[in-house]
């Protein structure tokens, strides 16, 4: 792309992505891993179209969304234009949205109960789509937060693997906002190790380097890529 065809928004997002990728590579190196060991999932929820398209123009292809309906509106049309797009669902999933989610997403990061695991396994098999899943763990045991409690993880892994054959790739967590995140990330990595699960989705704009130091393979960054989500009336 020539400089003349680059809009200010494209320049801004492209610079944000370059800076983030450099920080991710540095943090990966500090944890003794190559940059490719960590994938940046750009969290595009609530972002205006111009910012999404700018990230795509900059070559970014892995995006996270937390609502099925919103993601369908944003991505269904764009999927065709970007065959190498990878969409991750990072928000809670109701069983009545499972079919829509499986049709759109490549990875579901928020499996947190046996009923949802069974519904996903059935629909993934029926649709024959190449979708895999992460179990979200409520490491802080917060009552209002989604995710399986750590004490119930073993049983949910067993349901996924032995009972319904859900393709399980790893674990995801969102630490309590008011606590130091590092112990939560270390705990998630330990749980993933225990179950032989390679993928660890942890870390957001404010703490992704800490997460990488604790073994994150995927970091979910929204504001760091796109800017603040509060756009009001402007784009
Ligand atoms: C919104 C969101 C993020 C990104 O948060 P930022 O602080 O904007 O980077 C990450 N993970 C989940 C589950 C989210 O809902």
mmCIF file with all atom_site columns, C-alpha atoms in Angstrom, residues 138-147 149-150 174-179 184:
data_model
loop_
_atom_site.group_PDB
_atom_site.id
_atom_site.type_symbol
_atom_site.label_atom_id
_atom_site.label_alt_id
_atom_site.label_comp_id
_atom_site.label_asym_id
_atom_site.label_entity_id
_atom_site.label_seq_id
_atom_site.pdbx_PDB_ins_code
_atom_site.Cartn_x
_atom_site.Cartn_y
_atom_site.Cartn_z
_atom_site.occupancy
_atom_site.B_iso_or_equiv
_atom_site.pdbx_formal_charge
_atom_site.auth_seq_id
_atom_site.auth_comp_id
_atom_site.auth_asym_id
_atom_site.auth_atom_id
_atom_site.pdbx_PDB_model_num
ATOM 1  C CA . UNK A 1 138 ? -12.968 -18.422 36.946 1.00 0.00 ? 138 UNK A CA 1
ATOM 2  C CA . UNK A 1 139 ? -9.588  -18.371 38.700 1.00 0.00 ? 139 UNK A CA 1
ATOM 3  C CA . UNK A 1 140 ? -10.685 -15.655 41.130 1.00 0.00 ? 140 UNK A CA 1
ATOM 4  C CA . UNK A 1 141 ? -13.895 -17.542 42.009 1.00 0.00 ? 141 UNK A CA 1
ATOM 5  C CA . UNK A 1 142 ? -15.892 -14.345 41.478 1.00 0.00 ? 142 UNK A CA 1
ATOM 6  C CA . UNK A 1 143 ? -19.650 -14.959 41.796 1.00 0.00 ? 143 UNK A CA 1
ATOM 7  C CA . UNK A 1 144 ? -20.600 -12.591 38.941 1.00 0.00 ? 144 UNK A CA 1
ATOM 8  C CA . UNK A 1 145 ? -17.956 -13.839 36.510 1.00 0.00 ? 145 UNK A CA 1
ATOM 9  C CA . UNK A 1 146 ? -18.327 -16.510 33.837 1.00 0.00 ? 146 UNK A CA 1
ATOM 10 C CA . UNK A 1 147 ? -16.025 -19.512 33.848 1.00 0.00 ? 147 UNK A CA 1
ATOM 11 C CA . UNK A 1 149 ? -14.694 -22.879 39.177 1.00 0.00 ? 149 UNK A CA 1
ATOM 12 C CA . UNK A 1 150 ? -11.239 -24.460 39.511 1.00 0.00 ? 150 UNK A CA 1
ATOM 13 C CA . UNK A 1 174 ? -9.901  -13.139 33.104 1.00 0.00 ? 174 UNK A CA 1
ATOM 14 C CA . UNK A 1 175 ? -8.374  -12.323 36.509 1.00 0.00 ? 175 UNK A CA 1
ATOM 15 C CA . UNK A 1 176 ? -10.253 -10.141 39.028 1.00 0.00 ? 176 UNK A CA 1
ATOM 16 C CA . UNK A 1 177 ? -9.670  -6.468  38.153 1.00 0.00 ? 177 UNK A CA 1
ATOM 17 C CA . UNK A 1 178 ? -8.653  -5.497  41.675 1.00 0.00 ? 178 UNK A CA 1
ATOM 18 C CA . UNK A 1 179 ? -5.969  -8.187  42.098 1.00 0.00 ? 179 UNK A CA 1
ATOM 19 C CA . UNK A 1 184 ? -3.934  -16.023 38.253 1.00 0.00 ? 184 UNK A CA 1
#
